[in-house]
Amino acid sequence: MLKSRRTLSIMLALALVTGLFAMAGCAKTATPEPAAPAETPAAPTYTLVAPGVLTVGSDTAFPPFEAMNGSVAEGFDVDLAGALAKEMGLTVNYTSQKFDTLIPQLKAGGTFDVIMSGMTITPDREKEITFSTPYIDSNQSIAVVKGKFSQLDGNDAAAINTAFTGKVIGVQSGTTGEAWAKENIKGAKQIVPFDDTLAAFSALNAGKVDGVVNDLPVSAYLLKTSYTDDELIAEIPTGEQYGIGISADNPDLKTAIDTAFDTLKTSGEYRTIYMKWFGVEPPTE
Ligand code: GLN
């Protein structure tokens, strides 16, 4: 209280002096402000499962967001996690988990601090956990083996349902792709949930499923890099946004991550990571 009153009076005095000089049209500089007392940065108030480390839970079979290169995770999310952690004065430990266990594990606590797994922010998930500021946009898509289906309008769910009536759809368990398929392809003979996206694509190419509903950037990347016998026949504009999942019990961690994210956006580091993995400029907001 005392201190802030003193600061206030110094500020008032300075304002007065500056004002007087301005009025007099005087070019002299005002008396320099007394140096602010050195402040020690406040210690972080969030909790971490391992001190000094941002432990990330992720389904690391979702390129280009996360994939294992030998025993090392790499991808857009992995680079973003590293940059955020650095801003926060932490190191990163990226751990592999099954996608549909990520939210229950985060809620239970003790295994990892955040989810970075190309996870879409949805109202249902927001009832369970909180999310950072959205960090990238996404949509859904349908992949098939080349030549088996004709192109479909991603806005025409009825036509998609007709094309896949009696067919088998592969999805990843617990994803927005699974939810979209269940909601919109009611005529499907079966909607098969796989542990991860790569397993769904293997099933597609083994003739076990007729189509894979999955996030567009991931399917597009997989088709370009590995599954060259497949094609996308629909891009579905679901308008999803990915966020970093954080426990609702750790609100200060959300604040710290959002602050670090803003810094990466301003510094251009976010852009560098985006360009590295997508080869184009990030969309302007
Ligand atoms: N974005 C999709 C979802 O949340 C898929 C994420 C994933 O498979 N890693 O649910």
PDB file of C-alpha atoms and ligand atoms in Angstrom:
ATOM      1  CA  MET A   1       0.000   0.000   0.000  1.00  0.00           C
ATOM      2  CA  LEU A   2       2.700   2.400   1.107  1.00  0.00           C
ATOM      3  CA  LYS A   3       4.814   1.435  -1.855  1.00  0.00           C
ATOM      4  CA  SER A   4       2.044   1.876  -4.384  1.00  0.00           C
ATOM      5  CA  ARG A   5       1.130   5.289  -2.980  1.00  0.00           C
ATOM      6  CA  ARG A   6       4.737   6.324  -3.323  1.00  0.00           C
ATOM      7  CA  THR A   7       4.833   5.044  -6.913  1.00  0.00           C
ATOM      8  CA  LEU A   8       1.659   6.984  -7.603  1.00  0.00           C
ATOM      9  CA  SER A   9       3.079  10.204  -6.281  1.00  0.00           C
ATOM     10  CA  ILE A  10       6.279   9.765  -8.281  1.00  0.00           C
ATOM     11  CA  MET A  11       4.181   9.175 -11.381  1.00  0.00           C
ATOM     12  CA  LEU A  12       2.050  12.237 -10.673  1.00  0.00           C
ATOM     13  CA  ALA A  13       5.113  14.396 -10.112  1.00  0.00           C
ATOM     14  CA  LEU A  14       6.650  13.137 -13.362  1.00  0.00           C
ATOM     15  CA  ALA A  15       3.435  13.763 -15.263  1.00  0.00           C
ATOM     16  CA  LEU A  16       3.361  17.291 -13.900  1.00  0.00           C
ATOM     17  CA  VAL A  17       6.973  17.964 -14.803  1.00  0.00           C
ATOM     18  CA  THR A  18       6.579  16.496 -18.291  1.00  0.00           C
ATOM     19  CA  GLY A  19       3.389  18.481 -18.742  1.00  0.00           C
ATOM     20  CA  LEU A  20       5.063  21.721 -17.703  1.00  0.00           C
ATOM     21  CA  PHE A  21       7.947  21.179 -20.108  1.00  0.00           C
ATOM     22  CA  ALA A  22       5.504  20.356 -22.883  1.00  0.00           C
ATOM     23  CA  MET A  23       3.499  23.493 -22.191  1.00  0.00           C
ATOM     24  CA  ALA A  24       6.593  25.621 -22.246  1.00  0.00           C
ATOM     25  CA  GLY A  25       7.632  24.007 -25.538  1.00  0.00           C
ATOM     26  CA  CYS A  26      10.901  23.187 -23.853  1.00  0.00           C
ATOM     27  CA  ALA A  27      13.108  20.566 -25.484  1.00  0.00           C
ATOM     28  CA  LYS A  28      14.876  19.639 -22.273  1.00  0.00           C
ATOM     29  CA  THR A  29      14.352  16.069 -21.185  1.00  0.00           C
ATOM     30  CA  ALA A  30      12.599  15.437 -17.918  1.00  0.00           C
ATOM     31  CA  THR A  31      14.492  14.181 -14.915  1.00  0.00           C
ATOM     32  CA  PRO A  32      15.046  10.461 -15.520  1.00  0.00           C
ATOM     33  CA  GLU A  33      12.656   8.244 -13.665  1.00  0.00           C
ATOM     34  CA  PRO A  34      14.298   6.580 -10.665  1.00  0.00           C
ATOM     35  CA  ALA A  35      15.292   3.039 -11.551  1.00  0.00           C
ATOM     36  CA  ALA A  36      12.567   0.568 -10.629  1.00  0.00           C
ATOM     37  CA  PRO A  37      13.576  -1.695  -7.756  1.00  0.00           C
ATOM     38  CA  ALA A  38      14.824  -5.020  -9.121  1.00  0.00           C
ATOM     39  CA  GLU A  39      11.999  -7.493  -8.899  1.00  0.00           C
ATOM     40  CA  THR A  40      12.574 -11.197  -8.634  1.00  0.00           C
ATOM     41  CA  PRO A  41      10.278 -12.980 -11.124  1.00  0.00           C
ATOM     42  CA  ALA A  42       7.390 -14.683  -9.369  1.00  0.00           C
ATOM     43  CA  ALA A  43       7.861 -18.437  -9.056  1.00  0.00           C
ATOM     44  CA  PRO A  44       5.410 -20.389 -11.279  1.00  0.00           C
ATOM     45  CA  THR A  45       2.277 -21.316  -9.400  1.00  0.00           C
ATOM     46  CA  TYR A  46       1.301 -24.237 -11.622  1.00  0.00           C
ATOM     47  CA  THR A  47       2.051 -27.843 -10.805  1.00  0.00           C
ATOM     48  CA  LEU A  48       4.072 -30.263 -12.962  1.00  0.00           C
ATOM     49  CA  VAL A  49       4.372 -34.045 -12.686  1.00  0.00           C
ATOM     50  CA  ALA A  50       8.177 -33.699 -12.880  1.00  0.00           C
ATOM     51  CA  PRO A  51       9.816 -30.470 -11.699  1.00  0.00           C
ATOM     52  CA  GLY A  52      11.330 -28.382 -14.493  1.00  0.00           C
ATOM     53  CA  VAL A  53       9.797 -30.573 -17.198  1.00  0.00           C
ATOM     54  CA  LEU A  54       6.692 -30.119 -19.333  1.00  0.00           C
ATOM     55  CA  THR A  55       5.492 -33.716 -19.648  1.00  0.00           C
ATOM     56  CA  VAL A  56       3.303 -34.141 -22.729  1.00  0.00           C
ATOM     57  CA  GLY A  57       0.825 -36.955 -23.391  1.00  0.00           C
ATOM     58  CA  SER A  58       0.308 -37.675 -27.087  1.00  0.00           C
ATOM     59  CA  ASP A  59      -0.806 -40.274 -29.587  1.00  0.00           C
ATOM     60  CA  THR A  60       2.424 -40.219 -31.549  1.00  0.00           C
ATOM     61  CA  ALA A  61       1.047 -41.759 -34.752  1.00  0.00           C
ATOM     62  CA  PHE A  62      -0.463 -38.619 -36.242  1.00  0.00           C
ATOM     63  CA  PRO A  63       1.978 -37.029 -38.694  1.00  0.00           C
ATOM     64  CA  PRO A  64       2.818 -34.255 -39.373  1.00  0.00           C
ATOM     65  CA  PHE A  65       1.704 -33.288 -35.850  1.00  0.00           C
ATOM     66  CA  GLU A  66       3.499 -36.113 -34.046  1.00  0.00           C
ATOM     67  CA  ALA A  67       5.200 -39.294 -35.195  1.00  0.00           C
ATOM     68  CA  MET A  68       7.977 -41.479 -33.850  1.00  0.00           C
ATOM     69  CA  ASN A  69      11.283 -41.374 -35.685  1.00  0.00           C
ATOM     70  CA  GLY A  70      12.910 -44.349 -33.970  1.00  0.00           C
ATOM     71  CA  SER A  71      12.585 -43.497 -30.317  1.00  0.00           C
ATOM     72  CA  VAL A  72      12.284 -39.745 -30.912  1.00  0.00           C
ATOM     73  CA  ALA A  73       8.972 -37.942 -31.351  1.00  0.00           C
ATOM     74  CA  GLU A  74       8.883 -35.330 -34.105  1.00  0.00           C
ATOM     75  CA  GLY A  75       6.321 -33.078 -35.728  1.00  0.00           C
ATOM     76  CA  PHE A  76       4.568 -29.742 -35.552  1.00  0.00           C
ATOM     77  CA  ASP A  77       3.155 -30.340 -32.059  1.00  0.00           C
ATOM     78  CA  VAL A  78       6.520 -31.628 -30.857  1.00  0.00           C
ATOM     79  CA  ASP A  79       8.335 -28.495 -32.061  1.00  0.00           C
ATOM     80  CA  LEU A  80       5.616 -26.282 -30.618  1.00  0.00           C
ATOM     81  CA  ALA A  81       5.849 -28.092 -27.265  1.00  0.00           C
ATOM     82  CA  GLY A  82       9.627 -27.578 -27.269  1.00  0.00           C
ATOM     83  CA  ALA A  83       9.333 -23.870 -28.063  1.00  0.00           C
ATOM     84  CA  LEU A  84       6.623 -23.309 -25.453  1.00  0.00           C
ATOM     85  CA  ALA A  85       8.589 -25.155 -22.798  1.00  0.00           C
ATOM     86  CA  LYS A  86      11.707 -23.130 -23.585  1.00  0.00           C
ATOM     87  CA  GLU A  87       9.732 -19.903 -23.157  1.00  0.00           C
ATOM     88  CA  MET A  88       8.557 -21.229 -19.797  1.00  0.00           C
ATOM     89  CA  GLY A  89      12.067 -22.222 -18.700  1.00  0.00           C
ATOM     90  CA  LEU A  90      11.264 -25.949 -18.888  1.00  0.00           C
ATOM     91  CA  THR A  91      12.431 -28.967 -20.867  1.00  0.00           C
ATOM     92  CA  VAL A  92      10.004 -31.377 -22.578  1.00  0.00           C
ATOM     93  CA  ASN A  93       9.241 -35.039 -22.170  1.00  0.00           C
ATOM     94  CA  TYR A  94       6.955 -36.220 -24.991  1.00  0.00           C
ATOM     95  CA  THR A  95       5.240 -39.490 -23.997  1.00  0.00           C
ATOM     96  CA  SER A  96       3.247 -41.855 -26.260  1.00  0.00           C
ATOM     97  CA  GLN A  97      -0.292 -42.691 -25.201  1.00  0.00           C
ATOM     98  CA  LYS A  98      -3.405 -44.112 -26.840  1.00  0.00           C
ATOM     99  CA  PHE A  99      -5.582 -41.224 -28.056  1.00  0.00           C
ATOM    100  CA  ASP A 100      -8.805 -42.247 -26.324  1.00  0.00           C
ATOM    101  CA  THR A 101      -7.025 -42.520 -22.949  1.00  0.00           C
ATOM    102  CA  LEU A 102      -5.547 -39.009 -23.038  1.00  0.00           C
ATOM    103  CA  ILE A 103      -8.387 -37.099 -21.356  1.00  0.00           C
ATOM    104  CA  PRO A 104      -9.065 -39.703 -18.619  1.00  0.00           C
ATOM    105  CA  GLN A 105      -5.328 -39.870 -17.850  1.00  0.00           C
ATOM    106  CA  LEU A 106      -4.959 -36.073 -17.729  1.00  0.00           C
ATOM    107  CA  LYS A 107      -7.944 -35.878 -15.392  1.00  0.00           C
ATOM    108  CA  ALA A 108      -6.573 -38.616 -13.152  1.00  0.00           C
ATOM    109  CA  GLY A 109      -3.280 -36.688 -12.916  1.00  0.00           C
ATOM    110  CA  GLY A 110       0.267 -37.846 -12.285  1.00  0.00           C
ATOM    111  CA  THR A 111       1.242 -39.080 -15.776  1.00  0.00           C
ATOM    112  CA  PHE A 112       1.557 -35.943 -17.901  1.00  0.00           C
ATOM    113  CA  ASP A 113       0.838 -32.211 -17.622  1.00  0.00           C
ATOM    114  CA  VAL A 114      -0.686 -31.465 -21.004  1.00  0.00           C
ATOM    115  CA  ILE A 115      -2.145 -33.157 -24.065  1.00  0.00           C
ATOM    116  CA  MET A 116      -0.601 -32.175 -27.383  1.00  0.00           C
ATOM    117  CA  SER A 117      -2.046 -34.588 -29.872  1.00  0.00           C
ATOM    118  CA  GLY A 118      -3.792 -32.735 -32.684  1.00  0.00           C
ATOM    119  CA  MET A 119      -6.725 -32.616 -30.308  1.00  0.00           C
ATOM    120  CA  THR A 120      -9.774 -30.683 -31.426  1.00  0.00           C
ATOM    121  CA  ILE A 121     -11.368 -28.344 -28.902  1.00  0.00           C
ATOM    122  CA  THR A 122     -14.976 -29.540 -28.527  1.00  0.00           C
ATOM    123  CA  PRO A 123     -17.730 -28.523 -26.093  1.00  0.00           C
ATOM    124  CA  ASP A 124     -17.861 -32.091 -24.704  1.00  0.00           C
ATOM    125  CA  ARG A 125     -14.133 -32.158 -24.033  1.00  0.00           C
ATOM    126  CA  GLU A 126     -14.319 -28.707 -22.464  1.00  0.00           C
ATOM    127  CA  LYS A 127     -16.613 -30.190 -19.838  1.00  0.00           C
ATOM    128  CA  GLU A 128     -13.718 -32.441 -18.800  1.00  0.00           C
ATOM    129  CA  ILE A 129     -10.567 -30.355 -19.245  1.00  0.00           C
ATOM    130  CA  THR A 130      -9.522 -26.856 -20.320  1.00  0.00           C
ATOM    131  CA  PHE A 131      -7.724 -25.959 -23.529  1.00  0.00           C
ATOM    132  CA  SER A 132      -5.079 -23.426 -24.470  1.00  0.00           C
ATOM    133  CA  THR A 133      -5.745 -20.767 -27.086  1.00  0.00           C
ATOM    134  CA  PRO A 134      -6.441 -22.668 -30.354  1.00  0.00           C
ATOM    135  CA  TYR A 135      -3.140 -23.197 -32.156  1.00  0.00           C
ATOM    136  CA  ILE A 136      -4.137 -24.493 -35.606  1.00  0.00           C
ATOM    137  CA  ASP A 137      -7.235 -25.065 -37.790  1.00  0.00           C
ATOM    138  CA  SER A 138      -8.323 -28.428 -39.146  1.00  0.00           C
ATOM    139  CA  ASN A 139     -11.121 -30.210 -41.055  1.00  0.00           C
ATOM    140  CA  GLN A 140     -12.208 -33.779 -41.751  1.00  0.00           C
ATOM    141  CA  SER A 141     -11.688 -35.841 -44.906  1.00  0.00           C
ATOM    142  CA  ILE A 142     -12.445 -39.236 -46.408  1.00  0.00           C
ATOM    143  CA  ALA A 143      -9.654 -41.333 -47.899  1.00  0.00           C
ATOM    144  CA  VAL A 144     -10.230 -44.384 -50.127  1.00  0.00           C
ATOM    145  CA  VAL A 145      -8.138 -46.601 -52.390  1.00  0.00           C
ATOM    146  CA  LYS A 146      -7.702 -44.762 -55.726  1.00  0.00           C
ATOM    147  CA  GLY A 147     -10.450 -45.291 -58.280  1.00  0.00           C
ATOM    148  CA  LYS A 148     -12.950 -47.047 -56.008  1.00  0.00           C
ATOM    149  CA  PHE A 149     -15.237 -44.046 -55.383  1.00  0.00           C
ATOM    150  CA  SER A 150     -15.975 -40.831 -57.221  1.00  0.00           C
ATOM    151  CA  GLN A 151     -15.298 -37.398 -55.771  1.00  0.00           C
ATOM    152  CA  LEU A 152     -17.900 -36.158 -53.313  1.00  0.00           C
ATOM    153  CA  ASP A 153     -18.897 -32.713 -52.081  1.00  0.00           C
ATOM    154  CA  GLY A 154     -17.745 -32.465 -48.474  1.00  0.00           C
ATOM    155  CA  ASN A 155     -20.717 -30.215 -47.677  1.00  0.00           C
ATOM    156  CA  ASP A 156     -23.164 -32.848 -48.919  1.00  0.00           C
ATOM    157  CA  ALA A 157     -23.402 -35.294 -46.018  1.00  0.00           C
ATOM    158  CA  ALA A 158     -26.411 -37.003 -47.623  1.00  0.00           C
ATOM    159  CA  ALA A 159     -24.404 -37.853 -50.749  1.00  0.00           C
ATOM    160  CA  ILE A 160     -21.541 -39.138 -48.577  1.00  0.00           C
ATOM    161  CA  ASN A 161     -23.984 -41.325 -46.653  1.00  0.00           C
ATOM    162  CA  THR A 162     -25.378 -42.723 -49.915  1.00  0.00           C
ATOM    163  CA  ALA A 163     -21.900 -43.476 -51.290  1.00  0.00           C
ATOM    164  CA  PHE A 164     -20.925 -45.387 -48.125  1.00  0.00           C
ATOM    165  CA  THR A 165     -24.216 -47.150 -47.449  1.00  0.00           C
ATOM    166  CA  GLY A 166     -23.418 -50.814 -46.824  1.00  0.00           C
ATOM    167  CA  LYS A 167     -19.681 -50.043 -46.673  1.00  0.00           C
ATOM    168  CA  VAL A 168     -17.184 -50.284 -43.837  1.00  0.00           C
ATOM    169  CA  ILE A 169     -15.610 -47.098 -42.496  1.00  0.00           C
ATOM    170  CA  GLY A 170     -12.371 -46.963 -40.503  1.00  0.00           C
ATOM    171  CA  VAL A 171     -11.829 -44.258 -37.891  1.00  0.00           C
ATOM    172  CA  GLN A 172      -9.591 -43.626 -34.924  1.00  0.00           C
ATOM    173  CA  SER A 173     -11.217 -44.397 -31.606  1.00  0.00           C
ATOM    174  CA  GLY A 174     -12.381 -41.391 -29.613  1.00  0.00           C
ATOM    175  CA  THR A 175     -11.788 -38.807 -32.347  1.00  0.00           C
ATOM    176  CA  THR A 176     -13.927 -36.135 -33.947  1.00  0.00           C
ATOM    177  CA  GLY A 177     -13.618 -38.170 -37.175  1.00  0.00           C
ATOM    178  CA  GLU A 178     -15.312 -41.101 -35.446  1.00  0.00           C
ATOM    179  CA  ALA A 179     -18.049 -38.794 -34.115  1.00  0.00           C
ATOM    180  CA  TRP A 180     -18.596 -37.280 -37.585  1.00  0.00           C
ATOM    181  CA  ALA A 181     -18.821 -40.685 -39.251  1.00  0.00           C
ATOM    182  CA  LYS A 182     -21.307 -42.004 -36.665  1.00  0.00           C
ATOM    183  CA  GLU A 183     -23.426 -38.891 -36.986  1.00  0.00           C
ATOM    184  CA  ASN A 184     -23.429 -38.640 -40.769  1.00  0.00           C
ATOM    185  CA  ILE A 185     -22.836 -42.068 -42.309  1.00  0.00           C
ATOM    186  CA  LYS A 186     -25.775 -43.821 -40.707  1.00  0.00           C
ATOM    187  CA  GLY A 187     -26.032 -46.198 -43.678  1.00  0.00           C
ATOM    188  CA  ALA A 188     -22.552 -47.664 -43.103  1.00  0.00           C
ATOM    189  CA  LYS A 189     -22.444 -51.414 -42.522  1.00  0.00           C
ATOM    190  CA  GLN A 190     -19.902 -50.821 -39.771  1.00  0.00           C
ATOM    191  CA  ILE A 191     -17.762 -48.034 -38.365  1.00  0.00           C
ATOM    192  CA  VAL A 192     -14.598 -49.657 -37.076  1.00  0.00           C
ATOM    193  CA  PRO A 193     -12.574 -47.815 -34.395  1.00  0.00           C
ATOM    194  CA  PHE A 194      -8.799 -48.293 -34.604  1.00  0.00           C
ATOM    195  CA  ASP A 195      -6.224 -47.468 -31.929  1.00  0.00           C
ATOM    196  CA  ASP A 196      -4.520 -44.988 -34.224  1.00  0.00           C
ATOM    197  CA  THR A 197      -4.742 -43.441 -37.665  1.00  0.00           C
ATOM    198  CA  LEU A 198      -1.917 -45.529 -39.119  1.00  0.00           C
ATOM    199  CA  ALA A 199      -3.802 -48.722 -38.200  1.00  0.00           C
ATOM    200  CA  ALA A 200      -6.910 -47.379 -39.974  1.00  0.00           C
ATOM    201  CA  PHE A 201      -4.843 -46.700 -43.122  1.00  0.00           C
ATOM    202  CA  SER A 202      -3.275 -50.176 -42.985  1.00  0.00           C
ATOM    203  CA  ALA A 203      -6.774 -51.662 -42.838  1.00  0.00           C
ATOM    204  CA  LEU A 204      -7.825 -49.531 -45.827  1.00  0.00           C
ATOM    205  CA  ASN A 205      -4.926 -50.832 -47.891  1.00  0.00           C
ATOM    206  CA  ALA A 206      -5.518 -54.407 -46.759  1.00  0.00           C
ATOM    207  CA  GLY A 207      -9.101 -54.147 -48.078  1.00  0.00           C
ATOM    208  CA  LYS A 208     -10.603 -54.421 -44.594  1.00  0.00           C
ATOM    209  CA  VAL A 209     -12.330 -51.039 -44.693  1.00  0.00           C
ATOM    210  CA  ASP A 210     -13.663 -49.029 -47.655  1.00  0.00           C
ATOM    211  CA  GLY A 211     -12.905 -45.533 -46.422  1.00  0.00           C
ATOM    212  CA  VAL A 212     -11.112 -43.708 -43.601  1.00  0.00           C
ATOM    213  CA  VAL A 213     -12.638 -40.609 -41.992  1.00  0.00           C
ATOM    214  CA  ASN A 214      -9.805 -38.628 -40.427  1.00  0.00           C
ATOM    215  CA  ASP A 215      -8.412 -35.104 -39.967  1.00  0.00           C
ATOM    216  CA  LEU A 216      -7.631 -33.615 -43.375  1.00  0.00           C
ATOM    217  CA  PRO A 217      -4.062 -32.393 -42.741  1.00  0.00           C
ATOM    218  CA  VAL A 218      -3.016 -35.813 -41.457  1.00  0.00           C
ATOM    219  CA  SER A 219      -4.655 -37.852 -44.217  1.00  0.00           C
ATOM    220  CA  ALA A 220      -3.298 -35.466 -46.866  1.00  0.00           C
ATOM    221  CA  TYR A 221       0.196 -35.864 -45.394  1.00  0.00           C
ATOM    222  CA  LEU A 222      -0.070 -39.672 -45.192  1.00  0.00           C
ATOM    223  CA  LEU A 223      -1.243 -39.899 -48.814  1.00  0.00           C
ATOM    224  CA  LYS A 224       1.670 -37.781 -49.984  1.00  0.00           C
ATOM    225  CA  THR A 225       4.323 -39.569 -47.953  1.00  0.00           C
ATOM    226  CA  SER A 226       3.266 -43.220 -47.606  1.00  0.00           C
ATOM    227  CA  TYR A 227      -0.130 -44.251 -48.927  1.00  0.00           C
ATOM    228  CA  THR A 228       0.301 -43.240 -52.546  1.00  0.00           C
ATOM    229  CA  ASP A 229      -2.310 -45.787 -53.743  1.00  0.00           C
ATOM    230  CA  ASP A 230      -5.003 -43.854 -51.873  1.00  0.00           C
ATOM    231  CA  GLU A 231      -6.836 -40.624 -52.603  1.00  0.00           C
ATOM    232  CA  LEU A 232      -9.072 -38.160 -50.811  1.00  0.00           C
ATOM    233  CA  ILE A 233     -12.598 -38.068 -52.201  1.00  0.00           C
ATOM    234  CA  ALA A 234     -14.075 -35.558 -49.763  1.00  0.00           C
ATOM    235  CA  GLU A 235     -12.831 -32.633 -47.724  1.00  0.00           C
ATOM    236  CA  ILE A 236     -15.379 -31.954 -45.000  1.00  0.00           C
ATOM    237  CA  PRO A 237     -15.309 -28.383 -43.651  1.00  0.00           C
ATOM    238  CA  THR A 238     -15.958 -29.104 -39.974  1.00  0.00           C
ATOM    239  CA  GLY A 239     -14.003 -25.978 -38.935  1.00  0.00           C
ATOM    240  CA  GLU A 240     -12.090 -27.659 -36.095  1.00  0.00           C
ATOM    241  CA  GLN A 241      -9.354 -26.058 -34.030  1.00  0.00           C
ATOM    242  CA  TYR A 242      -6.665 -27.878 -32.095  1.00  0.00           C
ATOM    243  CA  GLY A 243      -5.813 -26.884 -28.544  1.00  0.00           C
ATOM    244  CA  ILE A 244      -3.413 -28.007 -25.846  1.00  0.00           C
ATOM    245  CA  GLY A 245      -5.377 -29.944 -23.223  1.00  0.00           C
ATOM    246  CA  ILE A 246      -4.744 -28.861 -19.632  1.00  0.00           C
ATOM    247  CA  SER A 247      -6.271 -30.057 -16.385  1.00  0.00           C
ATOM    248  CA  ALA A 248      -9.034 -27.801 -15.075  1.00  0.00           C
ATOM    249  CA  ASP A 249      -7.230 -28.032 -11.701  1.00  0.00           C
ATOM    250  CA  ASN A 250      -4.136 -26.325 -13.150  1.00  0.00           C
ATOM    251  CA  PRO A 251      -5.431 -22.926 -14.363  1.00  0.00           C
ATOM    252  CA  ASP A 252      -2.067 -21.192 -13.932  1.00  0.00           C
ATOM    253  CA  LEU A 253      -0.518 -23.667 -16.354  1.00  0.00           C
ATOM    254  CA  LYS A 254      -3.069 -22.607 -18.961  1.00  0.00           C
ATOM    255  CA  THR A 255      -2.177 -18.952 -18.343  1.00  0.00           C
ATOM    256  CA  ALA A 256       1.558 -19.696 -18.646  1.00  0.00           C
ATOM    257  CA  ILE A 257       1.069 -21.689 -21.871  1.00  0.00           C
ATOM    258  CA  ASP A 258      -1.178 -19.051 -23.438  1.00  0.00           C
ATOM    259  CA  THR A 259       1.339 -16.338 -22.553  1.00  0.00           C
ATOM    260  CA  ALA A 260       4.211 -18.367 -24.031  1.00  0.00           C
ATOM    261  CA  PHE A 261       2.124 -19.065 -27.157  1.00  0.00           C
ATOM    262  CA  ASP A 262       1.464 -15.330 -27.653  1.00  0.00           C
ATOM    263  CA  THR A 263       5.206 -14.728 -27.446  1.00  0.00           C
ATOM    264  CA  LEU A 264       5.906 -17.386 -30.112  1.00  0.00           C
ATOM    265  CA  LYS A 265       3.287 -15.819 -32.376  1.00  0.00           C
ATOM    266  CA  THR A 266       4.788 -12.343 -31.981  1.00  0.00           C
ATOM    267  CA  SER A 267       8.416 -13.454 -32.284  1.00  0.00           C
ATOM    268  CA  GLY A 268       7.799 -15.317 -35.558  1.00  0.00           C
ATOM    269  CA  GLU A 269       8.799 -18.666 -34.061  1.00  0.00           C
ATOM    270  CA  TYR A 270       5.292 -20.069 -34.538  1.00  0.00           C
ATOM    271  CA  ARG A 271       5.509 -19.108 -38.210  1.00  0.00           C
ATOM    272  CA  THR A 272       8.887 -20.841 -38.554  1.00  0.00           C
ATOM    273  CA  ILE A 273       7.492 -24.075 -37.073  1.00  0.00           C
ATOM    274  CA  TYR A 274       4.371 -23.854 -39.282  1.00  0.00           C
ATOM    275  CA  MET A 275       6.455 -23.307 -42.431  1.00  0.00           C
ATOM    276  CA  LYS A 276       8.746 -26.214 -41.496  1.00  0.00           C
ATOM    277  CA  TRP A 277       5.888 -28.725 -41.340  1.00  0.00           C
ATOM    278  CA  PHE A 278       3.365 -27.336 -43.837  1.00  0.00           C
ATOM    279  CA  GLY A 279       5.606 -25.532 -46.319  1.00  0.00           C
ATOM    280  CA  VAL A 280       3.262 -22.528 -46.484  1.00  0.00           C
ATOM    281  CA  GLU A 281       2.579 -19.391 -44.464  1.00  0.00           C
ATOM    282  CA  PRO A 282       0.171 -19.820 -41.551  1.00  0.00           C
ATOM    283  CA  PRO A 283      -3.253 -18.321 -42.298  1.00  0.00           C
ATOM    284  CA  THR A 284      -3.673 -14.736 -41.129  1.00  0.00           C
ATOM    285  CA  GLU A 285      -6.337 -14.277 -38.453  1.00  0.00           C
TER     286      GLU A 285
HETATM  287  N1  GLN B   1      -8.482 -33.880 -34.143  1.00  0.00           N
HETATM  288  C1  GLN B   1      -9.060 -35.163 -33.941  1.00  0.00           C
HETATM  289  C2  GLN B   1      -9.683 -35.230 -32.600  1.00  0.00           C
HETATM  290  O1  GLN B   1      -9.657 -34.770 -31.790  1.00  0.00           O
HETATM  291  C3  GLN B   1      -8.080 -36.309 -34.091  1.00  0.00           C
HETATM  292  C4  GLN B   1      -6.925 -36.251 -33.189  1.00  0.00           C
HETATM  293  C5  GLN B   1      -5.986 -37.443 -33.254  1.00  0.00           C
HETATM  294  O2  GLN B   1      -6.316 -38.472 -33.782  1.00  0.00           O
HETATM  295  N2  GLN B   1      -4.811 -37.335 -32.744  1.00  0.00           N
HETATM  296  O3  GLN B   1     -10.286 -35.765 -32.066  1.00  0.00           O
END
